[in-house]
Short mmCIF file of C-alpha atoms and ligand atoms in Angstrom, two decimals:
data_model
loop_
_atom_site.label_atom_id
_atom_site.label_comp_id
_atom_site.label_asym_id
_atom_site.label_seq_id
_atom_site.Cartn_x
_atom_site.Cartn_y
_atom_site.Cartn_z
CA MET A 27 42.24 8.10 -26.87
CA PHE A 28 39.26 5.97 -28.86
CA VAL A 29 41.96 3.34 -29.73
CA ASP A 30 42.71 3.28 -26.03
CA LYS A 31 39.10 2.77 -24.83
CA PHE A 32 38.82 0.32 -27.45
CA ASN A 33 41.81 -1.52 -26.28
CA ASP A 34 40.91 -0.73 -22.23
CA ALA A 35 37.32 -2.69 -23.37
CA PRO A 36 37.10 -5.36 -20.09
CA GLN A 37 35.37 -8.76 -20.73
CA LEU A 38 31.85 -8.59 -19.20
CA ILE A 39 31.75 -11.89 -17.80
CA THR A 40 28.40 -13.46 -17.97
CA PHE A 41 27.21 -16.90 -16.52
CA ALA A 42 28.00 -19.14 -19.74
CA ASP A 43 31.68 -17.62 -19.55
CA LEU A 44 33.03 -19.48 -16.21
CA TYR A 45 32.67 -22.75 -14.42
CA LEU A 46 33.93 -23.62 -10.93
CA ARG A 47 36.96 -25.76 -10.68
CA PRO A 48 36.50 -28.28 -7.97
CA GLY A 49 38.38 -28.31 -4.47
CA LYS A 50 38.94 -30.03 -1.20
CA THR A 51 35.83 -30.78 0.93
CA ASN A 52 35.26 -32.24 4.33
CA THR A 53 31.46 -31.95 4.55
CA ASP A 54 28.74 -34.23 2.68
CA PRO A 55 26.51 -31.82 0.50
CA ASP A 56 23.26 -32.19 2.89
CA ASN A 57 25.27 -30.33 5.63
CA ILE A 58 26.70 -27.47 4.09
CA SER A 59 25.48 -24.43 5.01
CA LEU A 60 23.62 -21.66 2.93
CA GLN A 61 22.96 -19.45 5.75
CA SER A 62 23.66 -15.82 4.57
CA LYS A 63 22.27 -12.05 4.98
CA ILE A 64 20.12 -9.52 2.80
CA THR A 65 20.94 -6.84 4.52
CA LYS A 66 23.65 -6.18 7.30
CA ARG A 67 21.16 -7.13 10.12
CA ILE A 68 18.61 -9.69 7.84
CA LYS A 69 19.54 -13.17 8.38
CA LEU A 70 18.68 -16.00 5.60
CA GLN A 71 18.72 -19.85 5.93
CA ARG A 72 18.04 -19.88 2.29
CA PRO A 73 19.46 -17.27 0.45
CA PHE A 74 16.90 -16.81 -2.06
CA VAL A 75 15.25 -13.09 -2.82
CA ALA A 76 11.92 -12.90 -5.09
CA SER A 77 12.14 -9.80 -7.53
CA PRO A 78 9.75 -6.33 -7.24
CA MET A 79 7.85 -7.29 -10.11
CA ASP A 80 4.31 -7.19 -10.11
CA THR A 81 4.31 -10.99 -11.85
CA VAL A 82 6.49 -12.36 -9.07
CA THR A 83 6.01 -10.56 -5.64
CA GLU A 84 2.74 -9.89 -3.77
CA SER A 85 1.76 -11.14 -0.49
CA GLU A 86 1.21 -14.58 -1.13
CA MET A 87 4.84 -14.70 -2.75
CA ALA A 88 6.47 -13.22 -0.05
CA ILE A 89 4.46 -15.52 2.82
CA ALA A 90 5.61 -18.45 0.77
CA ILE A 91 9.19 -17.63 0.34
CA ALA A 92 9.72 -15.97 3.76
CA ARG A 93 8.42 -19.40 5.13
CA SER A 94 10.93 -21.54 3.14
CA GLY A 95 13.73 -19.48 4.32
CA GLY A 96 14.41 -16.66 1.70
CA VAL A 97 12.64 -13.65 1.75
CA GLY A 98 10.21 -11.42 -1.39
CA VAL A 99 10.57 -7.77 -2.14
CA LEU A 100 6.87 -6.21 -2.78
CA HIS A 101 6.11 -4.38 -5.95
CA ARG A 102 5.81 -1.02 -6.53
CA ASN A 103 3.71 -0.74 -9.04
CA CYS A 104 0.20 0.15 -7.43
CA SER A 105 -0.66 2.56 -4.74
CA ILE A 106 0.80 3.29 -2.08
CA GLU A 107 -2.28 2.20 0.03
CA GLN A 108 -2.09 -1.18 -2.17
CA GLU A 109 1.48 -1.97 -1.30
CA VAL A 110 0.91 -1.15 2.52
CA ALA A 111 -1.80 -3.64 2.56
CA MET A 112 -0.12 -6.31 0.86
CA ALA A 113 2.93 -5.78 3.66
CA LYS A 114 0.27 -5.71 6.15
CA ARG A 115 -1.17 -9.04 4.87
CA VAL A 116 2.49 -10.50 5.53
CA LYS A 117 3.14 -9.29 8.81
CA ARG A 118 0.05 -10.68 9.77
CA ALA A 119 0.50 -14.12 8.39
CA GLU A 120 2.38 -15.57 11.31
CA ALA A 121 3.38 -14.09 14.71
CA PHE A 122 4.14 -15.62 18.06
CA ILE A 123 2.23 -13.28 19.72
CA ILE A 124 -1.21 -11.53 17.93
CA ASP A 125 -0.96 -8.01 18.47
CA GLU A 126 -4.11 -6.99 16.77
CA VAL A 127 -6.39 -8.90 19.29
CA VAL A 128 -10.02 -8.77 18.27
CA THR A 129 -11.77 -7.87 22.26
CA ILE A 130 -14.89 -7.49 24.12
CA LYS A 131 -16.56 -6.12 26.49
CA SER A 132 -18.31 -7.98 29.34
CA GLU A 133 -21.96 -5.62 28.96
CA LEU A 134 -22.84 -6.90 25.48
CA THR A 135 -24.56 -10.20 24.46
CA ILE A 136 -23.71 -13.74 23.39
CA GLY A 137 -25.30 -12.54 20.21
CA GLN A 138 -23.17 -10.07 19.60
CA ALA A 139 -20.14 -12.11 20.54
CA LYS A 140 -21.33 -14.50 18.07
CA ASP A 141 -20.93 -12.40 15.15
CA PHE A 142 -17.59 -10.81 16.03
CA MET A 143 -16.60 -14.67 16.09
CA ARG A 144 -18.07 -15.36 12.81
CA ILE A 145 -16.77 -11.66 11.03
CA ASN A 146 -13.10 -12.10 12.19
CA SER A 147 -13.16 -15.87 11.72
CA ILE A 148 -12.00 -16.44 15.26
CA SER A 149 -12.77 -18.87 18.55
CA GLY A 150 -12.41 -16.97 21.53
CA LEU A 151 -12.34 -13.32 22.50
CA PRO A 152 -10.62 -12.06 25.49
CA VAL A 153 -12.86 -9.80 27.47
CA ILE A 154 -11.65 -6.23 28.72
CA ASN A 155 -12.99 -3.37 31.00
CA ASP A 156 -12.89 0.45 30.36
CA ASP A 157 -8.92 0.20 31.38
CA ASP A 158 -7.72 -2.68 28.87
CA GLU A 159 -7.31 -4.98 31.42
CA VAL A 160 -8.48 -8.29 30.92
CA ILE A 161 -11.07 -10.12 32.94
CA GLY A 162 -11.57 -13.18 31.27
CA ILE A 163 -12.60 -15.00 28.38
CA LEU A 164 -15.13 -16.16 26.27
CA THR A 165 -14.49 -19.18 23.40
CA LYS A 166 -16.71 -20.76 20.86
CA ARG A 167 -17.16 -23.31 23.84
CA ASP A 168 -18.77 -21.20 26.07
CA VAL A 169 -21.19 -19.97 23.53
CA ARG A 170 -22.15 -22.60 22.14
CA PHE A 171 -25.40 -23.43 23.72
CA ALA A 172 -26.10 -20.27 25.43
CA SER A 173 -28.91 -17.92 24.89
CA ASN A 174 -27.92 -15.00 22.53
CA ASP A 175 -29.23 -12.79 25.30
CA SER A 176 -27.53 -13.60 27.96
CA LEU A 177 -24.36 -11.53 28.78
CA VAL A 178 -20.98 -12.03 28.42
CA SER A 179 -20.01 -11.47 31.95
CA GLU A 180 -22.41 -14.86 32.65
CA MET A 181 -20.81 -16.88 30.21
CA MET A 182 -17.40 -15.89 30.36
CA SER A 183 -14.32 -18.02 32.13
CA LYS A 184 -12.50 -16.04 34.87
CA ASP A 185 -10.04 -18.71 35.63
CA LEU A 186 -7.40 -16.81 32.84
CA VAL A 187 -3.95 -17.95 32.13
CA THR A 188 -1.65 -15.36 31.50
CA ALA A 189 1.59 -14.76 30.40
CA ASP A 190 4.37 -12.13 30.85
CA LYS A 191 5.23 -10.36 27.23
CA ASN A 192 8.57 -11.54 27.40
CA ILE A 193 7.70 -15.34 27.66
CA SER A 194 9.97 -17.86 25.53
CA VAL A 195 8.03 -20.35 22.89
CA GLU A 196 9.24 -23.24 25.15
CA ASN A 197 7.85 -21.52 28.46
CA ALA A 198 4.64 -20.67 26.14
CA LYS A 199 4.23 -24.54 25.25
CA ILE A 200 4.46 -25.87 28.13
CA LEU A 201 2.16 -23.32 30.10
CA LEU A 202 -0.50 -24.34 26.94
CA HIS A 203 -0.04 -27.98 27.86
CA LYS A 204 0.04 -27.60 31.38
CA ARG A 205 -3.42 -25.98 31.28
CA ARG A 206 -4.65 -27.79 28.32
CA ILE A 207 -5.52 -24.73 26.80
CA GLU A 208 -5.37 -23.46 23.27
CA LYS A 209 -4.85 -19.61 23.76
CA LEU A 210 -2.75 -17.71 26.35
CA ILE A 211 -3.46 -14.33 27.26
CA ILE A 212 -0.12 -12.22 27.28
CA THR A 213 -0.41 -9.17 29.28
CA ASP A 214 1.80 -6.07 30.30
CA ASP A 215 3.53 -5.22 33.17
CA ARG A 216 0.19 -3.07 34.78
CA ASN A 217 -1.78 -6.35 33.43
CA LYS A 218 -3.17 -4.46 30.52
CA LEU A 219 -3.89 -7.05 27.24
CA HIS A 220 -0.38 -7.56 24.83
CA GLY A 221 -1.71 -9.89 23.07
CA LEU A 222 -2.83 -13.57 22.54
CA LEU A 223 -0.58 -16.54 21.95
CA THR A 224 -2.26 -19.68 20.05
CA VAL A 225 -1.51 -23.18 19.76
CA LYS A 226 -2.18 -22.61 15.77
CA ASP A 227 0.72 -20.01 15.49
CA LEU A 228 2.98 -22.51 17.20
CA GLU A 229 2.22 -25.50 15.42
CA ARG A 230 2.76 -23.45 11.98
CA ARG A 231 6.12 -21.72 13.44
CA GLY A 232 7.11 -25.91 13.99
CA LYS A 233 6.10 -26.57 10.38
CA TYR A 234 8.52 -23.82 8.68
CA PRO A 235 11.59 -24.27 11.05
CA LEU A 236 13.85 -22.33 8.67
CA SER A 237 11.61 -19.38 8.13
CA THR A 238 12.27 -15.91 7.86
CA HIS A 239 11.01 -14.07 11.08
CA ASP A 240 11.37 -10.85 13.01
CA GLU A 241 11.78 -10.62 16.73
CA ASP A 242 7.90 -10.79 16.97
CA GLY A 243 7.62 -14.16 15.00
CA LYS A 244 6.23 -12.06 12.10
CA LEU A 245 7.49 -12.72 8.32
CA VAL A 246 10.40 -10.57 7.30
CA VAL A 247 9.50 -8.85 4.05
CA GLY A 248 11.05 -5.72 2.19
CA ALA A 249 9.47 -3.42 -0.39
CA ALA A 250 10.22 -1.30 -3.21
CA ILE A 251 9.97 2.12 -3.79
CA GLY A 252 11.04 4.89 -6.39
CA PRO A 253 14.20 6.41 -5.42
CA PHE A 254 11.99 9.67 -4.95
CA ASP A 255 9.12 8.31 -3.01
CA GLU A 256 9.74 9.50 0.46
CA LYS A 257 5.96 9.76 1.40
CA ARG A 258 5.83 5.67 0.24
CA ALA A 259 8.62 4.89 1.96
CA LEU A 260 7.03 6.57 5.22
CA ALA A 261 3.91 5.10 4.40
CA LEU A 262 5.87 1.11 4.31
CA ASP A 263 7.95 1.80 7.12
CA PRO A 264 5.83 0.49 10.03
CA TYR A 265 4.85 -2.83 7.87
CA VAL A 266 8.64 -3.76 5.99
CA ASP A 267 12.17 -4.73 7.42
CA PHE A 268 14.00 -3.33 4.60
CA ILE A 269 13.23 -0.53 1.75
CA LEU A 270 14.50 -1.50 -1.59
CA ILE A 271 15.35 1.98 -3.75
CA ASP A 272 13.94 0.24 -6.91
CA LEU A 273 16.22 1.81 -10.05
CA ALA A 274 17.46 -0.01 -13.21
CA HIS A 275 20.82 2.41 -13.25
CA GLY A 276 21.81 3.09 -9.69
CA HIS A 277 24.67 5.12 -10.13
CA ASN A 278 22.44 8.47 -10.16
CA MET A 279 23.88 10.94 -7.44
CA ASN A 280 20.08 12.34 -7.22
CA ALA A 281 18.65 9.43 -6.57
CA MET A 282 21.50 8.47 -4.32
CA ARG A 283 21.12 12.08 -2.66
CA SER A 284 17.71 11.33 -2.28
CA ALA A 285 17.59 7.77 -0.95
CA SER A 286 20.13 8.94 1.72
CA ARG A 287 17.43 11.51 2.88
CA ILE A 288 14.92 8.79 2.93
CA SER A 289 17.05 6.39 4.98
CA GLU A 290 17.51 8.80 8.24
CA LYS A 291 13.50 9.10 8.62
CA ILE A 292 12.87 5.31 8.69
CA ASP A 293 13.60 2.64 11.16
CA ALA A 294 13.56 -0.04 8.05
CA GLU A 295 17.12 -0.99 6.72
CA LEU A 296 17.83 0.48 3.38
CA VAL A 297 19.30 -1.55 0.14
CA TYR A 298 20.09 0.19 -2.73
CA GLY A 299 20.78 -0.77 -6.64
CA SER A 300 21.00 -1.68 -9.01
CA LEU A 301 24.89 -1.14 -9.59
CA GLY A 302 27.37 -2.20 -12.30
CA SER A 303 30.57 -0.50 -10.84
CA GLN A 304 33.56 -0.27 -8.59
CA GLU A 305 32.81 3.68 -8.86
CA ALA A 306 29.09 3.09 -8.30
CA VAL A 307 29.74 1.29 -4.66
CA GLU A 308 32.35 4.18 -3.67
CA ASP A 309 29.38 7.33 -4.51
CA VAL A 310 26.40 4.72 -2.77
CA VAL A 311 28.83 4.20 0.70
CA SER A 312 29.93 8.04 0.65
CA THR A 313 26.58 9.09 -0.06
CA ILE A 314 23.85 6.81 1.70
CA GLU A 315 25.67 6.65 5.47
CA ASN A 316 23.65 3.67 6.37
CA VAL A 317 22.97 1.73 3.38
CA ALA A 318 22.77 -1.80 4.77
CA GLY A 319 22.52 -4.18 1.06
CA LEU A 320 23.51 -3.53 -2.24
CA ARG A 321 21.49 -4.62 -5.46
CA VAL A 322 23.80 -5.48 -8.28
CA GLY A 323 22.89 -6.68 -12.22
CA ILE A 324 22.04 -4.60 -15.30
CA GLY A 325 20.78 -5.49 -18.35
CA SER A 326 20.67 -10.12 -17.66
CA GLY A 327 17.60 -10.22 -16.82
CA ALA A 328 15.12 -12.99 -18.76
CA ILE A 329 12.66 -9.88 -19.54
CA CYS A 330 15.55 -7.54 -20.08
CA SER A 331 15.78 -5.76 -22.92
CA THR A 332 17.91 -2.55 -21.67
CA SER A 333 21.36 -3.75 -23.50
CA VAL A 334 19.65 -3.84 -26.67
CA VAL A 335 17.76 -0.54 -26.72
CA THR A 336 21.03 0.75 -25.50
CA LYS A 337 23.89 -1.49 -25.87
CA ALA A 338 24.37 -0.43 -22.12
CA SER A 339 25.17 -3.70 -19.64
CA ALA A 340 26.61 -4.57 -16.15
CA PRO A 341 25.73 -8.41 -16.55
CA THR A 342 24.88 -9.88 -13.08
CA LEU A 343 27.94 -11.78 -12.56
CA TYR A 344 30.24 -8.86 -13.60
CA SER A 345 28.48 -6.52 -11.59
CA THR A 346 28.80 -8.71 -8.72
CA THR A 347 32.41 -9.27 -8.77
CA GLN A 348 33.26 -5.45 -9.32
CA VAL A 349 30.42 -4.24 -5.97
CA ALA A 350 31.75 -6.97 -3.89
CA SER A 351 35.46 -6.45 -4.49
CA LYS A 352 34.99 -2.84 -3.59
CA VAL A 353 32.83 -3.65 -0.61
CA ASN A 354 36.01 -5.68 0.60
CA GLU A 355 38.60 -3.42 -0.34
CA LEU A 356 36.88 -0.73 1.82
CA GLY A 357 36.45 -2.77 4.41
CA LEU A 358 32.66 -2.83 4.52
CA ASP A 359 30.00 -5.67 5.58
CA ILE A 360 27.34 -4.70 3.10
CA PRO A 361 25.85 -7.63 1.61
CA VAL A 362 25.80 -8.09 -2.24
CA ILE A 363 22.30 -9.20 -3.71
CA ALA A 364 23.07 -10.65 -7.58
CA ASP A 365 19.94 -10.06 -9.65
CA GLY A 366 19.33 -11.27 -13.34
CA GLY A 367 19.61 -13.92 -15.41
CA ILE A 368 19.71 -16.63 -12.84
CA THR A 369 18.90 -19.87 -14.26
CA ASN A 370 19.82 -22.53 -12.07
CA ALA A 371 21.89 -22.81 -9.33
CA GLY A 372 24.71 -23.12 -10.94
CA ASP A 373 24.26 -19.67 -12.01
CA ALA A 374 23.97 -18.94 -8.44
CA ALA A 375 26.57 -20.78 -7.08
CA LEU A 376 29.00 -18.61 -9.23
CA THR A 377 27.53 -15.36 -7.85
CA PHE A 378 28.23 -16.64 -4.70
CA ALA A 379 32.24 -17.57 -5.52
CA MET A 380 32.13 -13.87 -6.73
CA GLY A 381 31.26 -12.40 -3.38
CA ALA A 382 27.34 -12.39 -3.35
CA SER A 383 25.21 -13.11 0.16
CA SER A 384 21.99 -13.84 -1.80
CA VAL A 385 20.20 -14.33 -5.58
CA MET A 386 17.63 -12.32 -6.62
CA MET A 387 15.41 -14.22 -8.91
CA GLY A 388 12.34 -12.86 -11.30
CA SER A 389 11.40 -15.53 -13.52
CA MET A 390 12.18 -18.78 -11.36
CA PHE A 391 9.93 -17.48 -9.03
CA ALA A 392 6.82 -15.90 -11.65
CA GLY A 393 6.51 -19.85 -12.66
CA CYS A 394 5.42 -20.32 -9.18
CA ARG A 395 1.62 -21.04 -8.34
CA GLU A 396 2.33 -18.32 -5.29
CA SER A 397 3.39 -15.17 -8.37
CA PRO A 398 0.22 -13.31 -9.26
CA GLY A 399 -1.66 -13.84 -12.22
CA GLN A 400 -3.44 -17.16 -13.79
CA LEU A 401 -2.13 -20.48 -14.38
CA LEU A 402 -2.40 -20.78 -18.31
CA ALA A 403 -2.29 -23.53 -20.83
CA ILE A 404 -0.68 -22.44 -23.73
CA GLN A 405 -0.05 -25.11 -26.63
CA GLY A 406 -0.67 -27.81 -24.08
CA LYS A 407 1.83 -26.35 -21.37
CA MET A 408 1.63 -24.79 -18.14
CA MET A 409 2.21 -21.16 -17.92
CA LYS A 410 2.37 -18.26 -15.88
CA SER A 411 3.09 -14.61 -17.57
CA TYR A 412 6.02 -12.92 -16.74
CA ARG A 413 6.59 -9.41 -17.69
CA GLY A 414 10.05 -6.66 -17.19
CA MET A 415 8.76 -4.06 -14.84
CA GLY A 416 10.18 -1.59 -17.47
CA SER A 417 7.95 -3.28 -20.65
CA ALA A 418 5.34 -0.98 -22.34
CA ALA A 419 2.37 -2.98 -20.22
CA ALA A 420 4.08 -2.65 -16.68
CA LYS A 421 4.91 1.06 -17.68
CA SER A 422 1.53 1.61 -18.48
CA VAL A 423 0.07 0.47 -15.01
CA ARG A 424 2.44 3.21 -13.40
CA PHE A 425 1.05 5.58 -15.88
CA ALA A 426 -2.29 5.11 -14.89
CA LEU A 427 -1.44 5.11 -11.44
CA ASP A 428 -0.20 8.82 -11.51
CA ARG A 429 -1.58 10.49 -14.85
CA TYR A 430 0.15 13.53 -14.44
CA SER A 431 3.82 12.62 -14.01
CA LYS A 432 5.98 11.54 -16.78
CA PRO A 433 7.11 8.12 -16.75
CA ALA A 434 10.91 8.04 -16.49
CA LYS A 435 12.58 7.77 -19.64
CA GLY A 436 9.22 8.60 -21.54
CA GLY A 437 7.84 5.80 -23.50
CA LEU A 438 10.84 3.56 -23.93
CA ALA A 439 10.42 0.16 -23.05
CA GLU A 440 13.63 -1.73 -21.80
CA GLY A 441 11.73 -4.84 -20.71
CA VAL A 442 9.35 -7.37 -22.73
CA GLU A 443 6.19 -9.43 -21.89
CA GLY A 444 5.75 -13.15 -22.08
CA TYR A 445 5.29 -16.44 -20.32
CA VAL A 446 7.04 -18.98 -18.11
CA PRO A 447 6.67 -22.77 -17.41
CA PHE A 448 4.65 -23.59 -14.54
CA ARG A 449 7.10 -24.49 -11.55
CA GLY A 450 4.89 -25.38 -8.92
CA VAL A 451 5.07 -24.16 -5.43
CA VAL A 452 7.84 -21.96 -3.92
CA GLN A 453 8.78 -24.36 -1.98
CA ASP A 454 9.86 -26.79 -4.76
CA VAL A 455 12.10 -23.92 -6.42
CA VAL A 456 13.90 -23.57 -3.09
CA ASP A 457 14.30 -26.92 -2.70
CA GLU A 458 15.77 -27.27 -5.76
CA PHE A 459 17.78 -24.28 -5.60
CA THR A 460 19.29 -25.37 -2.07
CA GLN A 461 20.17 -29.10 -3.27
CA GLY A 462 21.68 -27.64 -6.60
CA LEU A 463 23.89 -24.76 -4.39
CA GLN A 464 24.66 -27.47 -1.70
CA ALA A 465 26.31 -29.78 -4.50
CA ALA A 466 27.99 -26.81 -6.01
CA PHE A 467 29.49 -25.53 -2.83
CA GLY A 468 30.50 -29.21 -2.37
CA TYR A 469 32.57 -29.58 -5.54
CA ALA A 470 34.25 -26.25 -5.35
CA GLY A 471 35.25 -27.36 -1.99
CA ALA A 472 33.51 -24.43 0.31
CA GLY A 473 30.66 -25.47 3.34
CA SER A 474 28.94 -22.24 3.54
CA VAL A 475 28.86 -18.98 1.86
CA ASN A 476 31.80 -17.63 3.58
CA GLU A 477 34.05 -20.28 2.25
CA MET A 478 32.76 -19.85 -1.18
CA TRP A 479 33.73 -16.55 -1.19
CA ASN A 480 37.46 -17.38 -0.10
CA ASN A 481 37.59 -20.92 -1.82
CA ALA A 482 36.12 -21.30 -5.02
CA LYS A 483 38.51 -21.38 -7.90
CA LEU A 484 36.99 -20.86 -11.60
CA GLY A 485 38.03 -21.56 -14.79
CA ARG A 486 37.22 -20.40 -18.54
CA ILE A 487 36.85 -23.00 -21.24
CA SER A 488 37.05 -22.28 -25.14
CA PRO A 489 33.46 -21.43 -27.12
CA GLN A 490 34.36 -24.78 -28.54
CA GLY A 491 34.65 -26.72 -25.51
CA ILE A 492 31.52 -25.90 -24.62
CA LYS A 493 29.78 -28.30 -26.37
CA GLU A 494 31.24 -31.17 -24.26
CA THR A 495 30.29 -29.71 -21.12
CA LYS A 496 26.52 -29.96 -21.42
CA PRO A 497 24.65 -33.29 -22.83
CA HIS A 498 25.84 -34.24 -26.03
CA ASP A 499 26.09 -37.01 -28.54
CA ILE A 500 22.73 -38.67 -27.25
CA TYR A 501 19.35 -38.62 -28.53
CA PRO A 502 16.50 -36.99 -26.70
CA ASN A 503 14.75 -39.74 -24.18
CA VAL A 504 11.66 -41.12 -26.50
CA ASN A 505 8.97 -43.95 -26.05
CA THR A 506 11.45 -46.76 -27.31
CA GLU A 507 9.10 -49.50 -26.88
CA ASN A 508 7.88 -49.49 -30.60
CA TYR A 509 11.51 -49.73 -31.61
CA SER A 510 12.77 -52.82 -29.95
CA LEU A 511 14.68 -55.11 -32.19
CA ASN A 512 13.86 -58.23 -29.79
P1 XMP B 21 15.19 -12.87 -13.81
O1 XMP B 21 16.40 -12.78 -14.85
O2 XMP B 21 15.40 -13.51 -12.54
O3 XMP B 21 15.74 -11.39 -13.83
O4 XMP B 21 13.78 -13.00 -14.12
C1 XMP B 21 14.90 -10.94 -12.76
C2 XMP B 21 15.26 -9.09 -12.82
O5 XMP B 21 15.18 -8.31 -14.09
C3 XMP B 21 15.47 -6.68 -13.64
N1 XMP B 21 14.31 -6.33 -14.39
C4 XMP B 21 14.07 -5.29 -15.64
N2 XMP B 21 15.05 -5.59 -16.43
N3 XMP B 21 13.89 -4.49 -17.84
C5 XMP B 21 15.44 -4.55 -17.25
O6 XMP B 21 16.35 -4.22 -17.95
C6 XMP B 21 12.66 -4.24 -17.14
O7 XMP B 21 11.66 -4.02 -17.78
C7 XMP B 21 13.22 -5.22 -16.44
N4 XMP B 21 12.04 -5.96 -14.87
C8 XMP B 21 13.16 -6.15 -14.24
C9 XMP B 21 15.34 -6.50 -12.11
O8 XMP B 21 16.46 -6.34 -11.63
C10 XMP B 21 15.14 -8.61 -11.85
O9 XMP B 21 15.02 -8.54 -10.31
#
């Protein structure tokens, strides 16, 4: 039996083991579509996901990556209230129609109106009566030279331009232009205030044409929870588009049963992981009926020490192959998220060749300006800190938050802490990966993610051949001025 085990040990392929073989293409790289999905419902124009880690994704990262066409998953190394506040911040960052509108009553004074405007940093207040009907609008222009004692009712403009809540972006633009106004009051069918639409928000929308947004024009965001944290799931549910069950070893039947109960109580979609085998897929889909995404990869992350301390590993490329094949075989449409160890667009391209729908990255995004943490200068190099969520430091935060609970697996650390090079803003990283992926898809003869699944062919080279496929026999670039023989 042991001999069989030994003889049957499969190769756990990693990114270094495979290459894409060239295939026929009819598409220029710039025209290759990277459109994909992270869950059954959520489409991404750029298939990149920021990891739920406390040195990677808080509101600022989630906003930046959603604007660039990807999506972020908020980490859970904080209180429920803090995670909810992060989600709310993302949802408030952009909206086609602002639904939390600051209003004022007509019997208040201009002095009070000015205070409202200053405190909330806004330039216009809809005036409403006791029945929530809009009876006027008061803008900065109306109050600029007015006495603080005058009443809102005397200064407000009663010539209102309102629109129905179902107005399209195009019609809103036409109306704002025709009436030369900056704000459009949106009412419901009983003339009650529903929201406000501003020129500024429309302009912002034009600035990020690839952004990942929901049907209200708000940015899409996901949030991580522990597998048994139903309270957190219910608190986050109104403010997030998907909830990710954040577990290192997802093939855990107790965790699956709990995730299944949670999924029945929330409106957000549920993403489950991390998985690394075909058997795990069978158990997940038979336990969590409405699972909407699968996160795969165990032990490949830049900060992972799981494979070192436990000798357990399902490298990301291997896991992607196993999980995507089983999903396919079962005829299911559940996007696979390849997570861990991706260091360049080529690694990402290999996961698409093996059936992934998106790639999750920690280290690449930890180095961005929008990740939490300070920019540091270490030995003359710009760096940002990055640590595993299973590292001693990250676990101690979790332990401090809930001193009465025993941290999972006691004090065993399965992650390390360190620094990653500063990479500029998120948009730079997304652009770099976009160009690299489009080039890789082009070589592989694929014009889309779907074609990559179907067309990409792979090849292996011998360990001796690796040298030839990397830059070789050249000295690194140095300043040659002083050595010129001419
Ligand atoms: P990269 O390579 O993109 O990997 O930085 C990010 C992924 O690594 C996982 N992760 C961990 N794995 N111990 C682990 O074994 C840890 O402490 C740890 N923290 C994060 C996670 O899947 C993440 O998305």
